[in-house]
Amino acid sequence: MDKKDLPEFSVLPRHVGIIMDGNGRWAKKRGLPRYKGHIEGAKTFRKIGEFAGDLGIECLTFYAFSTENWKRPPEEVKAIMDLFREYLKELDDRKAENEEKGIKVNFIGDRTGIPKDILAMMKHSERITAKKDHVILNIAINYGGRQEILHSVKELAKDVEKGKLKAKDITMDMIDAHLYTAGMPDPDLIIRPSGEYRISNFLLWQSAYSEFWYSDVLWPDFTEENFVEALRAYEHRNRRFGGV
Ligand code: IPE
Ligand code: IPE
Ligand code: MG
């Protein structure tokens, strides 16, 4: 979309989370192997990421691979990891372009389970985009919301063990500070395509007051127009945070 044709909004979420779901079903519908759906889904991820950045959304979190997704057949996991490698390479190739756009890439999730070469590329991508912060692009990989909360609590428990902190003094802000999203706004809007109405272990702590938007469209078919639909719906949400 041409910059001048970009839609305008009365209110824009600061942080949008997207559960990229429906790749497998997209492939199945076409009689293709599941990995083909992941290839198409990866294209949609690039397209929507770019579009959201152009719209001026400050922070985006894309759910790419959950801690539970290792349960899938090994060939499917491998195909997803290979796509991830490809994307990481591209981040390096497009260094200048991303710098101009001010994109800061950040990976959230448990790094211990990630293949070593990928981990090195992730660290490299984070390093080369570290100074830019016009758009924060979070990619959730080997991510689980419960595991993230557990990780944060364990970090605090270490301080308690060392006598640096008393259990009674633990605050919600402290838990927040040890999440992978520390310092970022909570997601204002969470989008889930593919006709599923669940959170699937995504940003559990952070989504306490998020607005949700669902669509039957499978992720590989998800368009900029669908994203605009979600943002239009968000414009009309009345957020109360427990107040009146
Ligand atoms: C989302 O698509 C991608 C990942 C979870 C990695 P799915 O692969 O879950 O697609 P469906 O839900 O089986 O259609
Ligand atoms: C959620 O989708 C995880 C990602 C999109 C990465 P799943 O397809 O894994 O979720 P469930 O199993 O349908 O809940
Ligand atoms: Mg799925």
PDB file of N, CA and C and ligand atoms in Angstrom, residues 19-27 34 38 63-66 69 72 76 80 192 194 196 198 218-219, ligand 1:
ATOM      1  N   ILE A  19      -1.700 -14.167  16.948  1.00  0.00           N
ATOM      2  CA  ILE A  19      -1.514 -15.624  17.011  1.00  0.00           C
ATOM      3  C   ILE A  19      -1.656 -16.127  15.572  1.00  0.00           C
ATOM      4  N   MET A  20      -0.537 -16.435  14.965  1.00  0.00           N
ATOM      5  CA  MET A  20      -0.550 -16.775  13.534  1.00  0.00           C
ATOM      6  C   MET A  20      -0.999 -18.222  13.369  1.00  0.00           C
ATOM      7  N   ASP A  21      -2.292 -18.429  13.229  1.00  0.00           N
ATOM      8  CA  ASP A  21      -2.811 -19.807  13.227  1.00  0.00           C
ATOM      9  C   ASP A  21      -3.567 -20.131  11.933  1.00  0.00           C
ATOM     10  N   GLY A  22      -3.529 -21.390  11.580  1.00  0.00           N
ATOM     11  CA  GLY A  22      -4.316 -21.872  10.437  1.00  0.00           C
ATOM     12  C   GLY A  22      -3.483 -22.281   9.234  1.00  0.00           C
ATOM     13  N   ASN A  23      -2.177 -22.324   9.391  1.00  0.00           N
ATOM     14  CA  ASN A  23      -1.299 -22.690   8.267  1.00  0.00           C
ATOM     15  C   ASN A  23      -1.566 -24.121   7.794  1.00  0.00           C
ATOM     16  N   GLY A  24      -1.696 -25.024   8.758  1.00  0.00           N
ATOM     17  CA  GLY A  24      -1.896 -26.441   8.427  1.00  0.00           C
ATOM     18  C   GLY A  24      -3.200 -26.660   7.675  1.00  0.00           C
ATOM     19  N   ARG A  25      -4.258 -26.023   8.174  1.00  0.00           N
ATOM     20  CA  ARG A  25      -5.559 -26.186   7.520  1.00  0.00           C
ATOM     21  C   ARG A  25      -5.575 -25.563   6.127  1.00  0.00           C
ATOM     22  N   TRP A  26      -4.852 -24.467   5.991  1.00  0.00           N
ATOM     23  CA  TRP A  26      -4.750 -23.812   4.673  1.00  0.00           C
ATOM     24  C   TRP A  26      -4.155 -24.793   3.672  1.00  0.00           C
ATOM     25  N   ALA A  27      -3.108 -25.489   4.090  1.00  0.00           N
ATOM     26  CA  ALA A  27      -2.445 -26.454   3.201  1.00  0.00           C
ATOM     27  C   ALA A  27      -3.363 -27.646   2.927  1.00  0.00           C
ATOM     28  N   ARG A  34       1.606 -29.901   5.151  1.00  0.00           N
ATOM     29  CA  ARG A  34       1.445 -28.806   6.120  1.00  0.00           C
ATOM     30  C   ARG A  34       2.542 -27.739   5.989  1.00  0.00           C
ATOM     31  N   HIS A  38       3.018 -23.353   6.156  1.00  0.00           N
ATOM     32  CA  HIS A  38       3.952 -22.530   6.947  1.00  0.00           C
ATOM     33  C   HIS A  38       4.727 -21.573   6.041  1.00  0.00           C
ATOM     34  N   TYR A  63       3.158 -14.579  17.385  1.00  0.00           N
ATOM     35  CA  TYR A  63       3.343 -15.900  17.990  1.00  0.00           C
ATOM     36  C   TYR A  63       3.714 -16.870  16.871  1.00  0.00           C
ATOM     37  N   ALA A  64       4.971 -17.299  16.852  1.00  0.00           N
ATOM     38  CA  ALA A  64       5.459 -18.115  15.749  1.00  0.00           C
ATOM     39  C   ALA A  64       5.574 -19.593  16.106  1.00  0.00           C
ATOM     40  N   PHE A  65       5.954 -19.875  17.363  1.00  0.00           N
ATOM     41  CA  PHE A  65       6.161 -21.276  17.760  1.00  0.00           C
ATOM     42  C   PHE A  65       6.016 -21.367  19.277  1.00  0.00           C
ATOM     43  N   SER A  66       5.113 -22.215  19.711  1.00  0.00           N
ATOM     44  CA  SER A  66       4.851 -22.302  21.152  1.00  0.00           C
ATOM     45  C   SER A  66       5.691 -23.405  21.790  1.00  0.00           C
ATOM     46  N   ASN A  69       4.415 -26.631  20.678  1.00  0.00           N
ATOM     47  CA  ASN A  69       4.490 -27.014  19.260  1.00  0.00           C
ATOM     48  C   ASN A  69       5.572 -28.064  18.958  1.00  0.00           C
ATOM     49  N   ARG A  72       4.685 -31.636  17.623  1.00  0.00           N
ATOM     50  CA  ARG A  72       4.335 -31.917  16.218  1.00  0.00           C
ATOM     51  C   ARG A  72       5.339 -32.885  15.581  1.00  0.00           C
ATOM     52  N   GLU A  76       7.722 -31.534  10.487  1.00  0.00           N
ATOM     53  CA  GLU A  76       7.035 -30.238  10.490  1.00  0.00           C
ATOM     54  C   GLU A  76       7.833 -29.228  11.317  1.00  0.00           C
ATOM     55  N   ILE A  80       9.525 -25.644  10.031  1.00  0.00           N
ATOM     56  CA  ILE A  80       9.302 -24.338  10.677  1.00  0.00           C
ATOM     57  C   ILE A  80      10.645 -23.701  11.052  1.00  0.00           C
ATOM     58  N   ARG A 192      -6.592 -13.254  16.643  1.00  0.00           N
ATOM     59  CA  ARG A 192      -6.417 -14.685  16.340  1.00  0.00           C
ATOM     60  C   ARG A 192      -7.243 -15.064  15.117  1.00  0.00           C
ATOM     61  N   SER A 194      -8.174 -17.971  11.966  1.00  0.00           N
ATOM     62  CA  SER A 194      -8.389 -19.407  11.786  1.00  0.00           C
ATOM     63  C   SER A 194      -9.582 -19.968  12.542  1.00  0.00           C
ATOM     64  N   GLU A 196     -10.342 -20.116  15.690  1.00  0.00           N
ATOM     65  CA  GLU A 196     -10.171 -20.679  17.038  1.00  0.00           C
ATOM     66  C   GLU A 196     -10.345 -19.535  18.040  1.00  0.00           C
ATOM     67  N   ARG A 198      -9.289 -19.196  21.379  1.00  0.00           N
ATOM     68  CA  ARG A 198      -8.548 -19.472  22.609  1.00  0.00           C
ATOM     69  C   ARG A 198      -7.202 -18.759  22.574  1.00  0.00           C
ATOM     70  N   LEU A 218      -7.894 -18.029   7.486  1.00  0.00           N
ATOM     71  CA  LEU A 218      -6.687 -18.765   7.861  1.00  0.00           C
ATOM     72  C   LEU A 218      -5.481 -17.839   7.668  1.00  0.00           C
ATOM     73  N   TRP A 219      -4.494 -17.961   8.545  1.00  0.00           N
ATOM     74  CA  TRP A 219      -3.380 -17.005   8.536  1.00  0.00           C
ATOM     75  C   TRP A 219      -2.745 -16.770   7.153  1.00  0.00           C
TER      76      TRP A 219
HETATM   77  C1  IPE B   1       0.135 -21.991  13.022  1.00  0.00           C
HETATM   78  O1  IPE B   1      -0.550 -22.796  12.133  1.00  0.00           O
HETATM   79  C2  IPE B   1       1.619 -22.178  12.977  1.00  0.00           C
HETATM   80  C3  IPE B   1       2.203 -22.808  14.174  1.00  0.00           C
HETATM   81  C4  IPE B   1       1.550 -23.166  15.231  1.00  0.00           C
HETATM   82  C5  IPE B   1       3.627 -23.054  14.150  1.00  0.00           C
HETATM   83  P1  IPE B   1      -0.920 -24.296  12.487  1.00  0.00           P
HETATM   84  O2  IPE B   1       0.177 -25.165  12.007  1.00  0.00           O
HETATM   85  O3  IPE B   1      -1.289 -24.443  13.909  1.00  0.00           O
HETATM   86  O4  IPE B   1      -2.181 -24.506  11.572  1.00  0.00           O
HETATM   87  P2  IPE B   1      -3.476 -25.351  11.919  1.00  0.00           P
HETATM   88  O5  IPE B   1      -4.025 -24.810  13.191  1.00  0.00           O
HETATM   89  O6  IPE B   1      -3.044 -26.777  12.062  1.00  0.00           O
HETATM   90  O7  IPE B   1      -4.378 -25.122  10.764  1.00  0.00           O
END
